[in-house]
Amino acid sequence: MAIRVSIVGASGYGGGELARLLAVHPEVQLVHLTAETKKDEEMSVLFPNLAGFVEGKTVEADATRLAADSDVVFLSLPSGVAMKLAPELLKEDAKVIDLSPDFRLKAPHLYDRWYKMAHASPEYLDEAVYGLPETHRVAIRTARLVANPGCYPAAAVIALAPLLQSGKVTRTGIIVDAKSGVSGAGRGLSMGTHFSEVNENVKAYNVTTHRHTPEIEQELSEVAGESITVTFTPHLIPMTRGILVTAYVPLAQKTSTADLMAVYREAYSSEPFVRIVTEGLPQTKATLGSNFCDVTVRVDERAGLAISIAAIDNLVKGASGCAIQNMNLMFGLPEETGLNVPGLYP
Amino acid sequence: MAIRVSIVGASGYGGGELARLLAVHPEVQLVHLTAETKKDEEMSVLFPNLAGFVEGKTVEADATRLAADSDVVFLSLPSGVAMKLAPELLKEDAKVIDLSPDFRLKAPHLYDRWYKMAHASPEYLDEAVYGLPETHRVAIRTARLVANPGCYPAAAVIALAPLLQSGKVTRTGIIVDAKSGVSGAGRGLSMGTHFSEVNENVKAYNVTTHRHTPEIEQELSEVAGESITVTFTPHLIPMTRGILVTAYVPLAQKTSTADLMAVYREAYSSEPFVRIVTEGLPQTKATLGSNFCDVTVRVDERAGLAISIAAIDNLVKGASGCAIQNMNLMFGLPEETGLNVPGLYP
Amino acid sequence: MAIRVSIVGASGYGGGELARLLAVHPEVQLVHLTAETKKDEEMSVLFPNLAGFVEGKTVEADATRLAADSDVVFLSLPSGVAMKLAPELLKEDAKVIDLSPDFRLKAPHLYDRWYKMAHASPEYLDEAVYGLPETHRVAIRTARLVANPGCYPAAAVIALAPLLQSGKVTRTGIIVDAKSGVSGAGRGLSMGTHFSEVNENVKAYNVTTHRHTPEIEQELSEVAGESITVTFTPHLIPMTRGILVTAYVPLAQKTSTADLMAVYREAYSSEPFVRIVTEGLPQTKATLGSNFCDVTVRVDERAGLAISIAAIDNLVKGASGCAIQNMNLMFGLPEETGLNVPGLYP
Amino acid sequence: MAIRVSIVGASGYGGGELARLLAVHPEVQLVHLTAETKKDEEMSVLFPNLAGFVEGKTVEADATRLAADSDVVFLSLPSGVAMKLAPELLKEDAKVIDLSPDFRLKAPHLYDRWYKMAHASPEYLDEAVYGLPETHRVAIRTARLVANPGCYPAAAVIALAPLLQSGKVTRTGIIVDAKSGVSGAGRGLSMGTHFSEVNENVKAYNVTTHRHTPEIEQELSEVAGESITVTFTPHLIPMTRGILVTAYVPLAQKTSTADLMAVYREAYSSEPFVRIVTEGLPQTKATLGSNFCDVTVRVDERAGLAISIAAIDNLVKGASGCAIQNMNLMFGLPEETGLNVPGLYP
């Protein structure tokens, strides 16, 4: 029997990508697709790729109805909204996979500091499971509330976790330099996502202040078993999809690229969606439209530094694909169900 | 039992796209993947998106071995090569789907004129079936040799066929103005596909001399029941995938957009991969990575002209996806098998 | 003594491009730069390329002050605004170069039909000179009010004028198929100019309804000496700057590419900013950032059709550069002053 | 009297950009433009933007003739060629500005190590002046042989020099993460610059092995007065022009963004082509087509790190523009001559 699934916030890119993937997921029945400002619009007009796959219009979100009709509700909302809606859904026994940042951080004060808002439901932060299967698979299986990772943290944690677990690197001086396509900024209009301003251009943004910083730190600290501080610099580049993370970590001992590659190969040997790149280097195009994260590592022997590089499609492994991977885990399905397709190249 | 499939010319974009789609086709077993200049290379290095899906190396093409091991062989080769290889394969009872232009034109002299070469196997031109299911479905089902359409003709014929059948337009003065992404030029290196020359640029090319002209004319003539001449102007625009055809045809009688839309709706009511766009206009992004052709039509009442517009992904509906649709037909499978997924958006 | 120049609407792309070009114009002193929604902002923040060239903030537009302090005022405004402001400036003896459509059409009823607004100052339409130097140079020299051409009409008229004057083509069945970069849509935010929607995409827009249609028709009719109707289809392609016009006109008599090339060469032999392309075909990149229009023509002998192609930078020859060319004419300067630089390539 | 200038290697992007800028330089007369594989071709066909500005064909390079006819010769050649040609030109009293890496490194063994070739003229390495005016202005004025900086080093050194001079940072653990447009790879064809492979893609390349590493280290070591090692990671992003350098340096003492901004402001207060960005962050688009380097600096107080960011157009300040700035210095002209124009935006 199909899992009944609803999407709250179906008119944005995260919601549209959920609809694209769930429309052909063999174990899923799409129930409600809600939107706020774009309600009562045809999904196939909002997303012309979905014509013939997702028919019907977006509706207004109604927690009671959503919970009654759905086994699981995906929330694809701006920060601050899911923290109010998720508790209502959970109380009525729907499972929730939240793609917003609202349940990712364990310490409520981090929302004050980085999101400039008091958390509305801090009592759920402990229960929420951080939805990166590569580091929290067991807990995800039995979770009611999954906090799906941010796009940058998904790539950064997969890039860095084996290094930090290896004992071969220091835990200070970690730098995460990331390059993102523009779809990561969402479908909302802004001068920073206006075509003519972004095309043929590259710039850093939110230097030292990006909200994914504490999320990366929290997850790397858990992996490392001690408190980690990172410098995180995101950059906007002229493409639609894709994140490339280049991470730098000082070595704690002499080691080689071959040694570290072996560490990565072992760490991810059973992961269905992590591929170790051995010839060439990761590139976002190899993951386009797919749920894969391509990773590699190099040693800069002259500088005594490890460099790990990870590539994802920010809308898939960095958002909606990972969310569906989580759903599969929560409902006892094979983890790859509906996701096991290669990306587009070129 | 799976269909045994080989791909000749697997290192180019057409071949890679066949591999991408066939790797997850539920009724197919990939047997041999051949390449000429890039033989003995890992497919997952040639196409990093295929890592985990298509393992093994490209091999040299050997007609006997290909035919012995394959139920069908896809040929993704430059013009002039398939015309020699296909007969060898057919003689050994393999079916052939040729993505090159070598068997598309019925009149041998057109190869002399437009391709500047004498056809090596003109005796097969009659037997070859032009592989556009929207106009040749019945013949494709029983074909041994299918000539898969060129990317521009696929879009142009789908855009124009209902108009020409309707009797509402003239059969002269037809203009096909097309805009293509760069992948249509293939993976071979040239100054015309060098990033810095193409990016932030648009130009027409092969004005009045493009080789797809006689192919469009042949197919439209068959649809119209009389000889059709078209003016065809392709343009190169800075994107990777996608063709948009804007076609202009003088009206033979007064008609309206609503009338012509009804004509198109009826013409394509049973087509699994043609979608009539009723809100907005076709855009290539709605078809990205998918086998769909999105079409619409408008009447310019002031000028007495019909304008039809079609969008496809040139590597899918314009090449490899259409070829697999043909394979499904030739082997009695449901036509959508392995192809029924929405495109990426955005 | 320098010409005192003000720019009304300096925060948009047209205004910013005027500022870029006028900042290094040897005979110009920039006086006031005004903006409506973005007033009191540093020009060097609105346009970071202008840091070190244009200092100071945008101010509110005040007609009296503008006229008192300026010899000429450039209006870079949305349609409907300049038609009110220009008369005020003219009354106080400033010359006006209007980059909006407000004074381009001679027949007031065309504003009702195409712009859905009654013209506020129809008494100025006769006086206004259409500012395409290639067709109206003499009148521009003595004009008080110049209506600077739309970006598409600038390219279309330069592409087609010699053909229509030659007597070798019919005056019916003219098709103008144009491809534009996104900056032509301005700096205002919209879903249609959101990076992720435009990148890796092409679509037609405003099919049969684009407002530049009557402008093209008016100017071609004047050139031809009889009333001309055109079918005009603009397309949006994923680049920032550039327009390529591909125009189709049925031949009235047998002629050749060589004949028509001679017609173009003669027609534009004295034009400082029209270049006849004899090797290869016009491409927008060759005009990037420059005031040049690159043009060529071909005969499709099979179809009995002429194809003319023109490329411009829509913000320069299609807007601000042409406006400065007009200013040079109006103030008796050499026409190329401040504009005689090659485009960027690549 | 005009400076007589020749360009060796005029068919590549560096040579074309020299021609673009020199064609409108008020004190220059272009004499010979040479090309190897593309000799006897019209410059206006090789670079269609130059039609009307640079007429005539490329010729074969002849050292004697070049030296006899030129006051200065620009060499825009692959590594290994200028090291043979420059001595011949110098012996015949022409000045040489070499855009290749052949005279940038002072230690001959670095050519063995990083360029895998023995230097053919090591006796000239001492005399050659590294042509970054911001750090070597005085020596450039009297140089016969200027080694024009690599594109990455130009941006990296401008980004980091004030930090290293300030005494506020450590001299170890320096990371230079750079993002480049594709024109930096030149006009030669390769799979890595094929449009369909690069578009909608980002990847690192030459990790730990890029040849600009020793050049950055040499120049920073000179600035710092002690030996500096850097980790340098270049990335290729889907745009034509522009380099953004994001550099990370651990702090040696507590400091603030305001303190470091003051350091930069003072360091570059007299530089004609370095702009300190105080609002927003540097972006390559603000420098497009211009000779400016836009720079800023931030402190990450949590991590104890300085982040400096620099943006340039790799073909101008990163190559040909800087070379002309050097020529101006060598010939006693005002440094900005022919270069003082703003970039294109958008």
CSV table of N, CA and C in Angstrom, one decimal, chain C residues 84-149:
chain,number,residue,atom,x,y,z
C,84,LYS,N,5.0,62.6,-19.7
C,84,LYS,CA,4.7,63.7,-18.9
C,84,LYS,C,5.9,64.6,-18.6
C,85,LEU,N,7.0,64.0,-18.4
C,85,LEU,CA,8.2,64.8,-18.0
C,85,LEU,C,8.8,65.5,-19.2
C,86,ALA,N,8.9,64.9,-20.3
C,86,ALA,CA,9.6,65.6,-21.4
C,86,ALA,C,9.0,66.9,-21.8
C,87,PRO,N,7.7,67.1,-21.8
C,87,PRO,CA,7.2,68.5,-22.2
C,87,PRO,C,7.7,69.5,-21.1
C,88,GLU,N,7.7,69.2,-19.9
C,88,GLU,CA,8.2,70.1,-18.9
C,88,GLU,C,9.6,70.5,-19.1
C,89,LEU,N,10.4,69.6,-19.5
C,89,LEU,CA,11.8,69.9,-19.7
C,89,LEU,C,12.0,70.7,-21.0
C,90,LEU,N,11.2,70.4,-22.0
C,90,LEU,CA,11.3,71.1,-23.3
C,90,LEU,C,10.9,72.5,-23.1
C,91,LYS,N,9.9,72.8,-22.3
C,91,LYS,CA,9.4,74.1,-22.1
C,91,LYS,C,10.4,75.0,-21.4
C,92,GLU,N,11.3,74.3,-20.7
C,92,GLU,CA,12.4,75.1,-20.0
C,92,GLU,C,13.7,75.0,-20.8
C,93,ASP,N,13.6,74.7,-22.1
C,93,ASP,CA,14.7,74.8,-23.0
C,93,ASP,C,15.8,73.7,-22.8
C,94,ALA,N,15.5,72.6,-22.2
C,94,ALA,CA,16.5,71.5,-22.2
C,94,ALA,C,16.1,70.7,-23.4
C,95,LYS,N,17.1,70.1,-24.0
C,95,LYS,CA,16.9,69.1,-25.0
C,95,LYS,C,16.6,67.8,-24.3
C,96,VAL,N,15.9,66.9,-25.0
C,96,VAL,CA,15.5,65.6,-24.4
C,96,VAL,C,15.8,64.5,-25.3
C,97,ILE,N,16.4,63.5,-24.8
C,97,ILE,CA,16.6,62.2,-25.5
C,97,ILE,C,15.9,61.1,-24.7
C,98,ASP,N,14.8,60.6,-25.2
C,98,ASP,CA,14.0,59.7,-24.4
C,98,ASP,C,14.2,58.3,-24.8
C,99,LEU,N,14.7,57.5,-23.9
C,99,LEU,CA,14.9,56.1,-24.2
C,99,LEU,C,13.7,55.2,-24.1
C,100,SER,N,12.6,55.8,-23.6
C,100,SER,CA,11.4,55.0,-23.4
C,100,SER,C,10.6,55.0,-24.7
C,101,PRO,N,9.5,54.3,-24.8
C,101,PRO,CA,8.8,54.2,-26.1
C,101,PRO,C,7.8,55.4,-26.3
C,102,ASP,N,7.9,56.4,-25.3
C,102,ASP,CA,6.8,57.3,-25.3
C,102,ASP,C,6.6,58.3,-26.5
C,103,PHE,N,7.7,58.5,-27.2
C,103,PHE,CA,7.6,59.4,-28.3
C,103,PHE,C,8.0,58.7,-29.7
C,104,ARG,N,8.0,57.4,-29.7
C,104,ARG,CA,8.5,56.7,-30.9
C,104,ARG,C,7.4,56.6,-31.9
C,105,LEU,N,6.2,56.4,-31.5
C,105,LEU,CA,5.1,56.2,-32.5
C,105,LEU,C,4.4,57.5,-32.9
C,106,LYS,N,4.2,57.6,-34.2
C,106,LYS,CA,3.6,58.9,-34.6
C,106,LYS,C,2.1,58.9,-34.4
C,107,ALA,N,1.4,57.8,-34.5
C,107,ALA,CA,0.0,57.7,-34.4
C,107,ALA,C,-0.4,57.5,-33.0
C,108,PRO,N,-1.1,58.4,-32.4
C,108,PRO,CA,-1.5,58.3,-30.9
C,108,PRO,C,-2.3,57.0,-30.6
C,109,HIS,N,-3.1,56.6,-31.6
C,109,HIS,CA,-4.0,55.5,-31.3
C,109,HIS,C,-3.2,54.2,-31.1
C,110,LEU,N,-1.9,54.2,-31.6
C,110,LEU,CA,-1.1,53.0,-31.4
C,110,LEU,C,-0.7,52.8,-29.9
C,111,TYR,N,-0.7,53.9,-29.2
C,111,TYR,CA,-0.4,53.8,-27.8
C,111,TYR,C,-1.6,53.1,-27.1
C,112,ASP,N,-2.8,53.5,-27.5
C,112,ASP,CA,-4.0,52.9,-27.0
C,112,ASP,C,-4.0,51.4,-27.2
C,113,ARG,N,-3.7,51.0,-28.5
C,113,ARG,CA,-3.8,49.6,-28.8
C,113,ARG,C,-2.7,48.8,-28.2
C,114,TRP,N,-1.4,49.2,-28.4
C,114,TRP,CA,-0.3,48.4,-28.0
C,114,TRP,C,0.2,48.6,-26.6
C,115,TYR,N,0.0,49.8,-26.1
C,115,TYR,CA,0.5,50.1,-24.7
C,115,TYR,C,-0.7,50.2,-23.7
C,116,LYS,N,-1.9,50.1,-24.2
C,116,LYS,CA,-3.0,50.2,-23.3
C,116,LYS,C,-3.1,51.4,-22.5
C,117,MET,N,-2.7,52.5,-23.1
C,117,MET,CA,-2.8,53.8,-22.4
C,117,MET,C,-3.0,54.9,-23.4
C,118,ALA,N,-3.7,55.9,-22.9
C,118,ALA,CA,-3.9,57.1,-23.8
C,118,ALA,C,-2.6,58.0,-23.6
C,119,HIS,N,-2.1,58.5,-24.7
C,119,HIS,CA,-0.9,59.3,-24.7
C,119,HIS,C,-1.2,60.6,-24.0
C,120,ALA,N,-0.3,61.0,-23.1
C,120,ALA,CA,-0.5,62.2,-22.3
C,120,ALA,C,-0.1,63.5,-23.0
C,121,SER,N,0.7,63.3,-24.0
C,121,SER,CA,1.2,64.6,-24.7
C,121,SER,C,1.3,64.3,-26.2
C,122,PRO,N,0.1,64.0,-26.8
C,122,PRO,CA,0.2,63.6,-28.2
C,122,PRO,C,0.6,64.7,-29.1
C,123,GLU,N,0.5,66.0,-28.7
C,123,GLU,CA,0.9,67.1,-29.5
C,123,GLU,C,2.5,67.1,-29.7
C,124,TYR,N,3.2,66.3,-29.0
C,124,TYR,CA,4.7,66.3,-29.2
C,124,TYR,C,5.1,65.1,-30.2
C,125,LEU,N,4.2,64.3,-30.6
C,125,LEU,CA,4.6,63.1,-31.4
C,125,LEU,C,5.1,63.5,-32.7
C,126,ASP,N,4.5,64.6,-33.3
C,126,ASP,CA,5.0,65.0,-34.6
C,126,ASP,C,6.4,65.6,-34.5
C,127,GLU,N,6.6,66.3,-33.5
C,127,GLU,CA,7.9,67.0,-33.4
C,127,GLU,C,9.1,66.0,-33.1
C,128,ALA,N,8.7,65.0,-32.3
C,128,ALA,CA,9.7,64.0,-31.9
C,128,ALA,C,10.4,63.4,-33.1
C,129,VAL,N,11.7,63.2,-33.1
C,129,VAL,CA,12.4,62.6,-34.2
C,129,VAL,C,12.8,61.2,-33.7
C,130,TYR,N,12.5,60.2,-34.5
C,130,TYR,CA,12.9,58.9,-34.2
C,130,TYR,C,14.4,58.8,-34.3
C,131,GLY,N,15.1,58.4,-33.2
C,131,GLY,CA,16.5,58.5,-33.1
C,131,GLY,C,17.4,57.4,-33.6
C,132,LEU,N,17.1,56.9,-34.8
C,132,LEU,CA,18.0,56.0,-35.4
C,132,LEU,C,18.8,56.7,-36.5
C,133,PRO,N,20.0,57.1,-36.2
C,133,PRO,CA,20.8,57.9,-37.1
C,133,PRO,C,20.9,57.3,-38.5
C,134,GLU,N,20.9,56.0,-38.7
C,134,GLU,CA,21.0,55.3,-40.0
C,134,GLU,C,19.8,55.7,-40.9
C,135,THR,N,18.7,56.1,-40.3
C,135,THR,CA,17.6,56.5,-41.2
C,135,THR,C,17.1,57.9,-40.9
C,136,HIS,N,17.5,58.6,-39.9
C,136,HIS,CA,17.0,59.9,-39.6
C,136,HIS,C,18.0,60.9,-39.2
C,137,ARG,N,19.2,60.7,-39.7
C,137,ARG,CA,20.4,61.5,-39.2
C,137,ARG,C,20.1,63.1,-39.4
C,138,VAL,N,19.6,63.5,-40.5
C,138,VAL,CA,19.5,64.9,-40.7
C,138,VAL,C,18.5,65.5,-39.7
C,139,ALA,N,17.4,64.9,-39.5
C,139,ALA,CA,16.4,65.4,-38.6
C,139,ALA,C,16.9,65.4,-37.1
C,140,ILE,N,17.7,64.4,-36.8
C,140,ILE,CA,18.2,64.3,-35.4
C,140,ILE,C,19.1,65.6,-35.1
C,141,ARG,N,19.9,66.0,-36.1
C,141,ARG,CA,20.8,67.1,-35.8
C,141,ARG,C,20.1,68.3,-35.3
C,142,THR,N,18.9,68.6,-35.7
C,142,THR,CA,18.2,69.8,-35.3
C,142,THR,C,17.0,69.5,-34.3
C,143,ALA,N,17.0,68.3,-33.8
C,143,ALA,CA,15.8,68.0,-33.0
C,143,ALA,C,16.0,68.5,-31.6
C,144,ARG,N,14.8,68.8,-30.9
C,144,ARG,CA,14.8,69.1,-29.5
C,144,ARG,C,14.5,67.9,-28.7
C,145,LEU,N,13.6,67.0,-29.3
C,145,LEU,CA,13.1,65.8,-28.7
C,145,LEU,C,13.4,64.6,-29.5
C,146,VAL,N,14.3,63.8,-29.1
C,146,VAL,CA,14.6,62.6,-29.8
C,146,VAL,C,14.0,61.3,-29.1
C,147,ALA,N,13.3,60.5,-29.9
C,147,ALA,CA,12.7,59.3,-29.4
C,147,ALA,C,13.7,58.2,-29.7
C,148,ASN,N,14.5,57.7,-28.8
C,148,ASN,CA,15.5,56.7,-29.0
C,148,ASN,C,14.8,55.4,-29.4
C,149,PRO,N,15.4,54.7,-30.3
C,149,PRO,CA,14.7,53.4,-30.8
C,149,PRO,C,14.7,52.4,-29.7
